[in-house]
mmCIF file of C-alpha atoms and ligand atoms in Angstrom:
data_model
loop_
_atom_site.group_PDB
_atom_site.id
_atom_site.type_symbol
_atom_site.label_atom_id
_atom_site.label_comp_id
_atom_site.label_asym_id
_atom_site.label_seq_id
_atom_site.Cartn_x
_atom_site.Cartn_y
_atom_site.Cartn_z
ATOM 1 C CA MET A 1 0.000 0.000 0.000
ATOM 2 C CA LEU A 2 1.156 3.477 -0.876
ATOM 3 C CA LEU A 3 0.616 4.831 2.638
ATOM 4 C CA ASP A 4 2.606 1.997 4.269
ATOM 5 C CA ARG A 5 5.491 2.620 1.873
ATOM 6 C CA LEU A 6 5.327 6.298 2.672
ATOM 7 C CA GLU A 7 5.482 5.737 6.437
ATOM 8 C CA LYS A 8 8.410 3.307 6.064
ATOM 9 C CA LEU A 9 10.331 5.709 3.807
ATOM 10 C CA LYS A 10 9.696 8.627 6.130
ATOM 11 C CA ARG A 11 11.238 6.680 9.024
ATOM 12 C CA GLU A 12 14.208 5.438 6.969
ATOM 13 C CA ARG A 13 14.989 8.859 5.540
ATOM 14 C CA ARG A 14 14.195 10.783 8.742
ATOM 15 C CA ALA A 15 11.913 12.869 6.563
ATOM 16 C CA VAL A 16 9.140 15.321 7.252
ATOM 17 C CA ILE A 17 6.299 16.163 4.856
ATOM 18 C CA LEU A 18 5.205 19.794 4.877
ATOM 19 C CA ALA A 19 2.041 20.334 2.852
ATOM 20 C CA HIS A 20 0.216 23.465 1.771
ATOM 21 C CA ASN A 21 -3.467 23.929 2.611
ATOM 22 C CA TYR A 22 -4.353 23.476 -1.099
ATOM 23 C CA MET A 23 -2.954 19.952 -1.392
ATOM 24 C CA LEU A 24 -5.133 16.989 -2.361
ATOM 25 C CA PRO A 25 -7.018 15.475 0.620
ATOM 26 C CA GLU A 26 -4.865 12.318 0.751
ATOM 27 C CA ILE A 27 -1.706 14.434 0.934
ATOM 28 C CA GLN A 28 -3.122 16.629 3.701
ATOM 29 C CA ASP A 29 -3.998 13.440 5.625
ATOM 30 C CA ALA A 30 -0.526 11.933 5.184
ATOM 31 C CA ALA A 31 1.477 15.102 5.911
ATOM 32 C CA ASP A 32 3.284 15.862 9.160
ATOM 33 C CA TYR A 33 2.207 19.458 8.927
ATOM 34 C CA VAL A 34 -0.332 21.349 6.803
ATOM 35 C CA GLY A 35 -0.302 25.135 6.672
ATOM 36 C CA ASP A 36 -0.157 28.409 4.782
ATOM 37 C CA SER A 37 3.026 29.802 3.207
ATOM 38 C CA LEU A 38 4.176 31.553 6.372
ATOM 39 C CA GLU A 39 3.606 28.509 8.564
ATOM 40 C CA LEU A 40 5.411 26.243 6.085
ATOM 41 C CA ALA A 41 8.413 28.593 6.084
ATOM 42 C CA ILE A 42 8.435 28.614 9.892
ATOM 43 C CA LYS A 43 8.159 24.815 10.073
ATOM 44 C CA ALA A 44 10.981 24.510 7.530
ATOM 45 C CA MET A 45 13.025 26.825 9.748
ATOM 46 C CA GLU A 46 12.381 24.746 12.872
ATOM 47 C CA THR A 47 12.609 21.166 11.609
ATOM 48 C CA GLU A 48 15.355 18.790 12.714
ATOM 49 C CA ALA A 49 14.535 16.242 9.969
ATOM 50 C CA ASP A 50 17.256 15.197 7.513
ATOM 51 C CA VAL A 51 14.914 15.422 4.541
ATOM 52 C CA ILE A 52 12.081 17.890 3.891
ATOM 53 C CA VAL A 53 9.423 17.003 1.332
ATOM 54 C CA LEU A 54 7.637 20.175 0.322
ATOM 55 C CA ALA A 55 4.178 19.327 -0.979
ATOM 56 C CA GLY A 56 3.274 22.614 -2.598
ATOM 57 C CA VAL A 57 4.386 24.726 -5.525
ATOM 58 C CA ARG A 58 8.022 25.351 -6.470
ATOM 59 C CA PHE A 59 8.541 28.670 -4.712
ATOM 60 C CA MET A 60 7.525 27.019 -1.405
ATOM 61 C CA ALA A 61 10.160 24.308 -1.889
ATOM 62 C CA GLU A 62 12.714 27.014 -2.728
ATOM 63 C CA VAL A 63 11.962 28.831 0.537
ATOM 64 C CA ALA A 64 12.392 25.578 2.484
ATOM 65 C CA LYS A 65 15.794 25.092 0.807
ATOM 66 C CA LEU A 66 16.868 28.704 1.432
ATOM 67 C CA LEU A 67 16.213 28.175 5.132
ATOM 68 C CA ASN A 68 17.876 24.726 5.128
ATOM 69 C CA PRO A 69 20.897 24.921 2.826
ATOM 70 C CA ASP A 70 22.460 21.802 4.392
ATOM 71 C CA ARG A 71 19.379 19.570 4.317
ATOM 72 C CA ILE A 72 17.852 17.670 1.438
ATOM 73 C CA VAL A 73 14.700 19.396 0.213
ATOM 74 C CA LEU A 74 12.575 17.370 -2.181
ATOM 75 C CA HIS A 75 9.996 18.931 -4.481
ATOM 76 C CA PRO A 76 8.083 15.952 -5.909
ATOM 77 C CA GLU A 77 7.040 17.740 -9.115
ATOM 78 C CA PRO A 78 9.294 20.576 -10.334
ATOM 79 C CA ALA A 79 6.703 21.476 -12.986
ATOM 80 C CA ALA A 80 4.392 22.654 -10.201
ATOM 81 C CA GLY A 81 5.092 26.368 -10.645
ATOM 82 C CA CYS A 82 2.922 29.408 -10.019
ATOM 83 C CA PRO A 83 1.720 31.699 -12.825
ATOM 84 C CA LEU A 84 1.604 34.607 -10.367
ATOM 85 C CA ALA A 85 5.267 34.103 -9.416
ATOM 86 C CA SER A 86 6.229 34.341 -13.111
ATOM 87 C CA PHE A 87 5.176 38.008 -13.181
ATOM 88 C CA ALA A 88 8.148 39.012 -11.006
ATOM 89 C CA THR A 89 11.088 38.857 -13.403
ATOM 90 C CA PRO A 90 14.445 40.051 -12.018
ATOM 91 C CA ARG A 91 14.754 42.523 -14.896
ATOM 92 C CA LEU A 92 11.385 44.135 -14.184
ATOM 93 C CA LEU A 93 12.249 44.405 -10.501
ATOM 94 C CA ARG A 94 15.605 46.046 -11.235
ATOM 95 C CA GLU A 95 13.874 48.567 -13.521
ATOM 96 C CA ALA A 96 11.318 49.398 -10.815
ATOM 97 C CA LYS A 97 14.099 49.939 -8.258
ATOM 98 C CA GLN A 98 15.866 52.276 -10.669
ATOM 99 C CA GLU A 99 12.647 54.204 -11.235
ATOM 100 C CA HIS A 100 12.001 54.570 -7.459
ATOM 101 C CA PRO A 101 15.407 54.866 -5.797
ATOM 102 C CA GLY A 102 15.254 54.481 -2.021
ATOM 103 C CA ALA A 103 11.889 52.689 -1.995
ATOM 104 C CA PRO A 104 12.289 49.210 -0.432
ATOM 105 C CA LEU A 105 11.200 46.307 -2.612
ATOM 106 C CA VAL A 106 8.792 44.037 -0.749
ATOM 107 C CA ILE A 107 8.167 40.797 -2.574
ATOM 108 C CA TYR A 108 5.363 38.328 -2.030
ATOM 109 C CA VAL A 109 6.589 34.821 -1.227
ATOM 110 C CA ASN A 110 4.784 33.753 -4.429
ATOM 111 C CA SER A 111 7.870 34.578 -6.491
ATOM 112 C CA TYR A 112 10.863 32.589 -7.677
ATOM 113 C CA VAL A 113 14.205 32.627 -5.947
ATOM 114 C CA GLU A 114 15.897 34.773 -8.645
ATOM 115 C CA ALA A 115 13.274 37.472 -8.005
ATOM 116 C CA LYS A 116 13.609 37.188 -4.226
ATOM 117 C CA ALA A 117 17.334 37.820 -4.633
ATOM 118 C CA GLU A 118 16.448 41.313 -5.942
ATOM 119 C CA ALA A 119 14.151 42.112 -3.001
ATOM 120 C CA ASP A 120 14.652 43.702 0.391
ATOM 121 C CA TYR A 121 11.900 41.807 2.217
ATOM 122 C CA VAL A 122 9.900 38.660 1.490
ATOM 123 C CA VAL A 123 6.366 38.621 2.904
ATOM 124 C CA THR A 124 3.402 36.252 2.769
ATOM 125 C CA SER A 125 -0.305 37.059 2.674
ATOM 126 C CA ALA A 126 -0.331 36.500 6.466
ATOM 127 C CA SER A 127 2.517 38.940 7.127
ATOM 128 C CA ALA A 128 2.241 41.557 4.347
ATOM 129 C CA ILE A 129 0.221 44.225 6.191
ATOM 130 C CA ASP A 130 2.256 44.020 9.413
ATOM 131 C CA ALA A 131 5.524 44.020 7.519
ATOM 132 C CA VAL A 132 4.710 47.066 5.365
ATOM 133 C CA LYS A 133 3.396 48.952 8.432
ATOM 134 C CA ARG A 134 6.697 48.369 10.229
ATOM 135 C CA LEU A 135 8.872 49.701 7.425
ATOM 136 C CA GLU A 136 10.176 53.230 7.914
ATOM 137 C CA ALA A 137 9.908 54.165 4.240
ATOM 138 C CA GLU A 138 6.869 56.111 3.055
ATOM 139 C CA LYS A 139 6.973 54.611 -0.426
ATOM 140 C CA VAL A 140 7.152 50.839 -0.931
ATOM 141 C CA LEU A 141 7.414 48.724 -4.090
ATOM 142 C CA PHE A 142 5.270 45.596 -3.860
ATOM 143 C CA ALA A 143 5.628 42.642 -6.280
ATOM 144 C CA PRO A 144 4.103 40.750 -8.008
ATOM 145 C CA ASP A 145 0.389 40.560 -6.980
ATOM 146 C CA LYS A 146 -1.622 43.701 -7.770
ATOM 147 C CA ASN A 147 -4.592 42.591 -5.636
ATOM 148 C CA LEU A 148 -2.479 41.865 -2.576
ATOM 149 C CA ALA A 149 -0.663 45.185 -3.112
ATOM 150 C CA GLU A 150 -4.013 46.991 -3.272
ATOM 151 C CA TRP A 151 -5.234 45.234 -0.094
ATOM 152 C CA VAL A 152 -2.027 46.229 1.712
ATOM 153 C CA GLN A 153 -2.511 49.809 0.481
ATOM 154 C CA GLU A 154 -6.088 49.834 1.833
ATOM 155 C CA ASN A 155 -4.793 48.709 5.226
ATOM 156 C CA VAL A 156 -1.704 50.908 5.333
ATOM 157 C CA PRO A 157 -3.044 54.216 3.974
ATOM 158 C CA GLU A 158 -0.185 56.203 5.526
ATOM 159 C CA LYS A 159 2.230 54.755 2.936
ATOM 160 C CA GLN A 160 2.289 54.622 -0.844
ATOM 161 C CA VAL A 161 2.294 51.011 -2.083
ATOM 162 C CA ILE A 162 3.355 50.726 -5.715
ATOM 163 C CA PRO A 163 2.419 47.443 -7.462
ATOM 164 C CA VAL A 164 5.179 45.952 -9.631
ATOM 165 C CA PRO A 165 4.072 45.114 -12.259
ATOM 166 C CA ARG A 166 0.656 46.820 -12.452
ATOM 167 C CA HIS A 167 -1.071 43.666 -13.752
ATOM 168 C CA GLY A 168 0.415 40.737 -11.760
ATOM 169 C CA ARG A 169 -2.300 38.337 -10.601
ATOM 170 C CA CYS A 170 -3.117 34.734 -9.759
ATOM 171 C CA PRO A 171 -5.488 33.345 -12.407
ATOM 172 C CA VAL A 172 -7.346 31.207 -9.860
ATOM 173 C CA HIS A 173 -8.206 34.150 -7.633
ATOM 174 C CA GLU A 174 -8.531 36.870 -10.276
ATOM 175 C CA TYR A 175 -11.012 34.954 -12.439
ATOM 176 C CA LEU A 176 -12.549 32.262 -10.229
ATOM 177 C CA VAL A 177 -12.779 34.096 -6.910
ATOM 178 C CA SER A 178 -14.127 37.128 -8.762
ATOM 179 C CA GLY A 179 -17.001 39.373 -7.674
ATOM 180 C CA TYR A 180 -19.234 37.416 -10.049
ATOM 181 C CA TYR A 181 -18.602 34.030 -8.421
ATOM 182 C CA VAL A 182 -18.731 35.400 -4.880
ATOM 183 C CA ARG A 183 -22.116 37.070 -5.591
ATOM 184 C CA LEU A 184 -23.429 33.826 -7.084
ATOM 185 C CA ALA A 185 -22.310 31.836 -4.024
ATOM 186 C CA LYS A 186 -23.892 34.416 -1.702
ATOM 187 C CA GLU A 187 -27.196 34.179 -3.583
ATOM 188 C CA GLN A 188 -27.137 30.389 -3.200
ATOM 189 C CA HIS A 189 -26.094 30.446 0.472
ATOM 190 C CA PRO A 190 -27.258 33.777 1.916
ATOM 191 C CA GLU A 191 -26.745 32.527 5.507
ATOM 192 C CA ALA A 192 -23.021 31.845 4.980
ATOM 193 C CA ARG A 193 -20.177 34.164 5.926
ATOM 194 C CA VAL A 194 -17.783 34.891 3.058
ATOM 195 C CA LEU A 195 -14.029 34.425 3.542
ATOM 196 C CA VAL A 196 -11.734 35.588 0.770
ATOM 197 C CA HIS A 197 -7.989 35.427 0.119
ATOM 198 C CA PRO A 198 -6.309 38.820 -0.483
ATOM 199 C CA GLU A 199 -5.219 37.633 -3.948
ATOM 200 C CA ALA A 200 -8.880 38.009 -4.943
ATOM 201 C CA PRO A 201 -9.896 41.174 -6.789
ATOM 202 C CA ARG A 202 -11.374 44.208 -4.996
ATOM 203 C CA GLU A 203 -14.976 43.454 -5.951
ATOM 204 C CA ALA A 204 -14.741 40.034 -4.278
ATOM 205 C CA ARG A 205 -12.948 41.438 -1.224
ATOM 206 C CA ARG A 206 -15.710 44.013 -0.758
ATOM 207 C CA LEU A 207 -18.264 41.192 -0.451
ATOM 208 C CA ALA A 208 -16.267 39.346 2.228
ATOM 209 C CA GLU A 209 -16.741 39.278 5.996
ATOM 210 C CA TYR A 210 -13.095 38.292 6.384
ATOM 211 C CA ILE A 211 -9.956 38.587 4.243
ATOM 212 C CA GLY A 212 -6.813 36.652 5.126
ATOM 213 C CA SER A 213 -4.290 33.958 4.313
ATOM 214 C CA THR A 214 -5.484 30.373 4.011
ATOM 215 C CA SER A 215 -4.657 29.533 7.643
ATOM 216 C CA GLN A 216 -5.994 32.859 8.898
ATOM 217 C CA MET A 217 -9.343 31.941 7.276
ATOM 218 C CA LEU A 218 -9.313 28.634 9.179
ATOM 219 C CA ARG A 219 -8.617 30.397 12.459
ATOM 220 C CA TYR A 220 -11.442 32.849 11.708
ATOM 221 C CA ILE A 221 -13.892 29.913 11.490
ATOM 222 C CA GLY A 222 -12.584 28.537 14.797
ATOM 223 C CA ARG A 223 -13.016 31.770 16.696
ATOM 224 C CA THR A 224 -16.229 33.016 15.016
ATOM 225 C CA ASP A 225 -18.491 29.964 14.984
ATOM 226 C CA PRO A 226 -17.105 26.459 14.389
ATOM 227 C CA LYS A 227 -20.683 25.306 13.681
ATOM 228 C CA GLY A 228 -21.509 28.121 11.252
ATOM 229 C CA SER A 229 -21.732 28.288 7.437
ATOM 230 C CA TYR A 230 -18.902 29.649 5.332
ATOM 231 C CA ILE A 231 -18.155 30.324 1.676
ATOM 232 C CA ILE A 232 -14.443 29.718 1.091
ATOM 233 C CA GLY A 233 -13.078 32.261 -1.402
ATOM 234 C CA THR A 234 -9.850 30.599 -2.412
ATOM 235 C CA GLU A 235 -8.510 27.396 -3.959
ATOM 236 C CA GLU A 236 -10.791 24.416 -3.217
ATOM 237 C CA GLY A 237 -8.163 22.496 -1.200
ATOM 238 C CA LEU A 238 -8.834 24.798 1.739
ATOM 239 C CA ALA A 239 -12.481 23.680 1.865
ATOM 240 C CA TYR A 240 -11.302 20.116 2.611
ATOM 241 C CA ARG A 241 -8.994 21.403 5.331
ATOM 242 C CA ALA A 242 -11.786 23.494 6.868
ATOM 243 C CA LYS A 243 -14.122 20.478 6.930
ATOM 244 C CA ARG A 244 -11.429 18.346 8.615
ATOM 245 C CA LEU A 245 -10.757 20.931 11.290
ATOM 246 C CA TYR A 246 -14.384 21.954 11.854
ATOM 247 C CA PRO A 247 -16.587 18.930 11.056
ATOM 248 C CA GLU A 248 -19.684 20.692 12.409
ATOM 249 C CA ALA A 249 -19.281 23.718 10.126
ATOM 250 C CA THR A 250 -21.001 23.929 6.732
ATOM 251 C CA ILE A 251 -18.371 24.721 4.137
ATOM 252 C CA TYR A 252 -19.095 25.835 0.571
ATOM 253 C CA PRO A 253 -16.265 26.338 -1.937
ATOM 254 C CA VAL A 254 -16.919 29.652 -3.730
ATOM 255 C CA SER A 255 -17.416 27.696 -6.949
ATOM 256 C CA VAL A 256 -16.601 24.224 -8.213
ATOM 257 C CA ARG A 257 -13.967 25.683 -10.478
ATOM 258 C CA THR A 258 -11.409 27.102 -8.050
ATOM 259 C CA VAL A 259 -8.639 24.638 -8.745
ATOM 260 C CA CYS A 260 -4.952 25.543 -8.934
ATOM 261 C CA ILE A 261 -3.656 23.032 -11.466
ATOM 262 C CA ASP A 262 -0.104 23.585 -10.296
ATOM 263 C CA MET A 263 -0.898 22.629 -6.703
ATOM 264 C CA LYS A 264 -2.703 19.559 -8.022
ATOM 265 C CA LYS A 265 0.390 18.394 -9.915
ATOM 266 C CA ILE A 266 1.696 17.075 -6.583
ATOM 267 C CA THR A 267 0.377 13.575 -5.903
ATOM 268 C CA LEU A 268 0.947 11.031 -3.145
ATOM 269 C CA GLU A 269 2.616 8.728 -5.675
ATOM 270 C CA LYS A 270 5.124 11.411 -6.624
ATOM 271 C CA ILE A 271 5.866 12.068 -2.946
ATOM 272 C CA VAL A 272 6.595 8.364 -2.359
ATOM 273 C CA HIS A 273 8.733 8.220 -5.506
ATOM 274 C CA SER A 274 10.758 11.272 -4.470
ATOM 275 C CA LEU A 275 11.440 9.750 -1.036
ATOM 276 C CA GLU A 276 12.489 6.494 -2.656
ATOM 277 C CA THR A 277 14.892 8.103 -5.109
ATOM 278 C CA LEU A 278 15.728 11.254 -3.075
ATOM 279 C CA LYS A 279 14.925 13.195 -6.238
ATOM 280 C CA PRO A 280 14.116 15.793 -7.465
ATOM 281 C CA GLN A 281 16.111 17.861 -4.978
ATOM 282 C CA VAL A 282 15.890 21.628 -4.860
ATOM 283 C CA GLU A 283 19.257 23.192 -5.749
ATOM 284 C CA ILE A 284 19.835 26.946 -5.729
ATOM 285 C CA PRO A 285 23.019 28.629 -7.036
ATOM 286 C CA SER A 286 24.931 30.012 -4.037
ATOM 287 C CA ASN A 287 25.086 33.675 -5.154
ATOM 288 C CA ILE A 288 21.306 33.825 -5.630
ATOM 289 C CA ALA A 289 20.646 31.756 -2.495
ATOM 290 C CA LYS A 290 22.564 34.135 -0.228
ATOM 291 C CA ARG A 291 20.667 37.250 -1.335
ATOM 292 C CA ALA A 292 17.279 35.531 -1.442
ATOM 293 C CA ARG A 293 17.812 33.957 1.975
ATOM 294 C CA GLU A 294 18.663 37.354 3.463
ATOM 295 C CA ALA A 295 15.450 38.824 2.009
ATOM 296 C CA VAL A 296 13.409 35.927 3.462
ATOM 297 C CA GLU A 297 15.098 36.353 6.862
ATOM 298 C CA ARG A 298 14.570 40.128 6.880
ATOM 299 C CA GLY A 299 10.891 39.572 6.038
ATOM 300 C CA LEU A 300 10.502 37.043 8.856
ATOM 301 C CA GLU A 301 12.392 39.228 11.348
ATOM 302 C CA LEU A 302 10.167 42.181 10.452
ATOM 303 C CA VAL A 303 7.162 40.255 11.784
ATOM 304 C CA GLY A 304 8.993 38.856 14.812
ATOM 305 C CA LYS A 305 9.951 35.390 13.522
ATOM 306 C CA LYS A 306 13.597 34.720 14.261
ATOM 307 C CA PRO A 307 15.390 32.657 11.608
ATOM 308 C CA ARG A 308 17.855 29.950 12.687
ATOM 309 C CA LYS A 309 21.431 31.176 12.061
HETATM 310 P P1 13P B 401 -1.302 31.344 1.679
HETATM 311 O O1 13P B 401 0.030 31.810 2.099
HETATM 312 O O2 13P B 401 -2.416 32.206 2.167
HETATM 313 O O3 13P B 401 -1.514 29.915 2.050
HETATM 314 O O4 13P B 401 -1.411 31.466 0.086
HETATM 315 C C1 13P B 401 -0.629 30.773 -0.825
HETATM 316 C C2 13P B 401 -1.143 30.854 -2.187
HETATM 317 O O5 13P B 401 -0.553 30.377 -3.111
HETATM 318 C C3 13P B 401 -2.389 31.539 -2.411
HETATM 319 O O6 13P B 401 -2.813 31.334 -3.703
HETATM 320 FE FE1 SF4 B 402 0.027 30.520 -7.581
HETATM 321 FE FE2 SF4 B 402 -2.562 31.107 -7.611
HETATM 322 FE FE3 SF4 B 402 -1.813 28.568 -7.563
HETATM 323 FE FE4 SF4 B 402 -1.513 30.136 -5.386
HETATM 324 S S1 SF4 B 402 -3.440 29.508 -6.340
HETATM 325 S S2 SF4 B 402 -0.009 28.743 -6.245
HETATM 326 S S3 SF4 B 402 -0.987 32.093 -6.368
HETATM 327 S S4 SF4 B 402 -1.443 30.041 -9.194
#
């Protein structure tokens, strides 16, 4: 059985499986830890395991490797990228810095390691507002998600938040967690509270009772009413997680279409195969790794999370 092989391999390799909240149900059930991007980075920072399997998209595996240069980090499917991350090209970021000298470049964790190497601070959806508030600068460059940048701007009106580029967006949230789909879900379930990820466009955010990272949405359910009804305005994997954590709650995905194909490229079979072969490993060229790691550490320190030195 696949699960028995997985357990045996985990013991033999002294491995830990860190899985994002969007993973397939069977992966969430088999993982040692399931969380949002910030929590996965913190877990990667704290683990004593010899091998980390990052069940998520590529930039998440890269962050785990940046924080664990001496450990083996496996990413079971390197083709699991993130179309949002692709908007932050190093060249575009360098041009923006030249155009706005002195403005710190804050980059969303949904970016590749080459882009992080250009940035001053790496933030996640759970830390972005706090981090930008704590910066001394009045003008901040924010890459690559325009919706997240706009949400940060709404919450930090005392600063100017400049989106880089102007049109960076996640296709899942921009088009499938749109105002249209949220309105439709509200019409069908008028009793349900609406929770939306900040990558969703403004029209959808305006219709939400709560906006936050994937794990922040889960905590909102726990503290508001674990027996209540909720529309989950993000990738459908979170609806499974919410049902697991709060079996008495009624959970509606915002639509049946909110699937991130990249997240779904990771399967239990590929995880087992990567533990068997210890491949594919995440490797990052040392010059890029140093700068990107410093940006990740500065971002974590900004919100009070101390990286291991
Ligand atoms: P979280 O950090 O909120 O889990 O978000 C990750 C992500 O990819 C959202 O699309
Ligand atoms: Fe990237 Fe969007 Fe998929 Fe998250 S849901 S990994 S932002 S494409």
